[in-house]
Coordinates of C-alpha atoms and ligand atoms in Angstrom, one line a residue:
M1 CA 53.0 111.2 124.8
S2 CA 53.0 115.0 125.4
S3 CA 55.5 117.0 123.4
R4 CA 55.7 119.6 126.2
P5 CA 58.8 119.3 128.3
A6 CA 58.1 117.6 131.6
V7 CA 59.7 118.7 134.9
L8 CA 59.4 116.9 138.2
V9 CA 59.3 119.1 141.3
L10 CA 60.3 116.7 144.1
N11 CA 60.0 117.7 147.7
G12 CA 61.5 115.9 150.7
P13 CA 60.6 115.5 154.3
N14 CA 58.5 118.0 156.2
L15 CA 57.8 120.1 153.2
N16 CA 54.2 118.9 153.2
R17 CA 54.1 121.2 156.3
L18 CA 55.0 124.4 154.4
G19 CA 52.8 127.2 155.7
I20 CA 52.6 125.7 159.1
R21 CA 56.2 124.8 159.7
E22 CA 58.5 127.6 161.0
P23 CA 56.8 130.3 158.9
E24 CA 59.5 132.8 159.9
I25 CA 62.0 130.7 158.0
Y26 CA 59.9 129.0 155.3
G27 CA 57.1 131.6 154.8
A28 CA 53.4 131.3 154.8
M29 CA 52.8 129.6 151.5
T30 CA 51.6 126.0 151.5
L31 CA 52.9 123.3 149.2
A32 CA 49.6 123.3 147.4
D33 CA 50.0 127.1 146.9
L34 CA 53.5 126.6 145.6
E35 CA 52.3 124.0 143.1
T36 CA 49.4 126.1 141.9
G37 CA 51.8 129.1 141.4
L38 CA 54.3 127.1 139.4
R39 CA 51.6 125.7 137.1
A40 CA 50.3 129.2 136.5
D41 CA 53.8 130.5 135.7
F42 CA 54.7 127.6 133.4
P43 CA 51.6 126.8 131.4
D44 CA 53.8 125.3 128.6
L45 CA 55.5 122.7 130.8
T46 CA 54.1 119.4 132.0
L47 CA 54.9 119.9 135.7
R48 CA 54.7 116.9 138.0
F49 CA 54.8 117.3 141.8
E50 CA 55.8 114.7 144.4
Q51 CA 56.5 115.0 148.1
H52 CA 57.9 112.1 150.2
N53 CA 58.9 112.0 153.8
S54 CA 61.1 108.9 153.3
E55 CA 64.4 108.4 151.5
A56 CA 62.8 105.4 149.8
G57 CA 60.0 107.5 148.4
L58 CA 62.5 110.1 147.1
I59 CA 64.8 107.4 145.6
D60 CA 61.9 105.7 143.8
A61 CA 60.7 109.0 142.4
L62 CA 64.2 109.8 141.1
H63 CA 64.5 106.4 139.4
A64 CA 61.0 106.8 137.9
A65 CA 62.0 110.2 136.4
D66 CA 64.9 108.8 134.5
T67 CA 63.1 109.0 131.2
V68 CA 63.7 110.8 128.0
E69 CA 60.4 112.7 128.5
T70 CA 61.7 114.3 131.8
A71 CA 63.7 117.4 131.0
G72 CA 64.8 117.8 134.6
I73 CA 64.1 117.4 138.3
V74 CA 63.9 120.2 140.8
L75 CA 64.8 118.7 144.1
N76 CA 64.4 120.1 147.6
A77 CA 65.7 117.1 149.6
A78 CA 65.2 119.1 152.8
G79 CA 67.1 117.6 155.7
Y80 CA 68.3 114.6 153.6
T81 CA 70.4 117.1 151.7
H82 CA 72.8 117.2 154.6
T83 CA 72.9 113.5 155.5
S84 CA 71.9 111.1 152.6
V85 CA 74.5 109.1 150.8
V86 CA 71.7 107.0 149.3
L87 CA 70.0 110.0 147.8
R88 CA 73.3 111.2 146.3
D89 CA 73.8 107.7 144.8
A90 CA 70.3 107.8 143.4
I91 CA 71.0 111.1 141.6
S92 CA 74.2 109.7 140.3
S93 CA 72.4 106.7 138.9
I94 CA 70.1 108.6 136.6
S95 CA 70.7 110.7 133.5
T96 CA 68.0 113.3 134.1
P97 CA 69.6 116.5 135.4
V98 CA 68.7 117.6 138.9
V99 CA 68.8 121.1 140.4
E100 CA 69.0 121.3 144.2
V101 CA 66.8 124.0 145.7
H102 CA 66.2 125.3 149.1
I103 CA 63.7 127.9 150.3
S104 CA 66.0 129.2 153.0
N105 CA 69.7 130.3 152.7
V106 CA 71.1 127.2 154.3
Y107 CA 74.6 128.9 154.4
A108 CA 73.2 131.5 156.8
R109 CA 71.9 128.9 159.2
E110 CA 73.3 126.2 161.5
S111 CA 76.7 124.8 160.3
F112 CA 75.2 121.3 159.7
R113 CA 73.1 122.8 156.9
H114 CA 76.3 124.1 155.2
T115 CA 77.1 120.6 153.9
S116 CA 75.2 119.2 151.0
L117 CA 75.9 115.6 150.1
I118 CA 74.0 116.0 146.8
A119 CA 75.3 119.3 145.4
A120 CA 78.3 117.7 143.6
V121 CA 76.0 115.4 141.6
C122 CA 73.5 118.1 140.7
S123 CA 73.7 120.5 137.8
G124 CA 73.3 123.5 140.1
V125 CA 72.1 124.8 143.5
I126 CA 69.6 127.5 144.2
A127 CA 69.1 128.5 147.9
G128 CA 67.7 131.4 149.8
F129 CA 65.1 132.9 147.6
G130 CA 62.0 131.5 149.2
V131 CA 59.6 129.8 146.8
E132 CA 61.3 131.8 144.0
S133 CA 64.1 129.3 144.3
Y134 CA 61.8 126.7 142.7
R135 CA 60.7 129.1 140.0
M136 CA 64.3 129.8 139.0
A137 CA 65.1 126.1 138.8
V138 CA 62.0 125.3 136.7
R139 CA 62.9 128.3 134.5
H140 CA 66.3 126.8 133.9
F141 CA 64.7 123.6 132.5
A142 CA 62.1 125.6 130.6
D143 CA 64.7 127.6 128.8
R144 CA 66.9 124.7 127.8
P145 CA 66.7 123.8 124.1
Ligands
DQA1 C1 65.4 123.3 153.4 C2 66.7 123.5 154.2 C3 67.0 122.3 155.0 O1 68.2 122.5 155.8 C4 65.9 121.9 155.9 O2 66.2 120.6 156.6 C5 64.6 121.8 155.2 C6 64.2 122.8 154.2 C7 65.0 124.6 152.7 O3 64.2 124.5 151.7 O4 65.3 125.7 153.1 O5 63.7 121.0 155.5 O6 65.7 122.4 152.4

């Protein structure tokens, strides 16, 4: 077992299309670029990356990360943020802390994006800083004792 803290960066639907998808909102960086950048920024962490387009995939990943080795989960649940009771229940069912992140400032967008069904069961929320949102969330777990 590695003694380095492990952090899961978990991305939801359509985030596999970063770099192609609405670049005026989400930027030009691909998911692979994001992952490479985070690995370079946090060489002392064991970073794991998963992306799922389905609720089931995200829920299974959350359950699997409920381990003592996992210091935290950085979750961009994408559109499921605004709709998914089952994702909220999955977060509530685990002990590993979860930080909700968004690339865009969801509060400056359509009103349906202003509601998060998961925020209340997460340790914190970071939105609107582009891919820097992920870096801030990973830093939070890296800095924890
Ligand atoms: C998003 C914001 C969501 O409203 C949207 O459905 C996404 C991406 C973001 O990172 O800004 O897919 O989570």
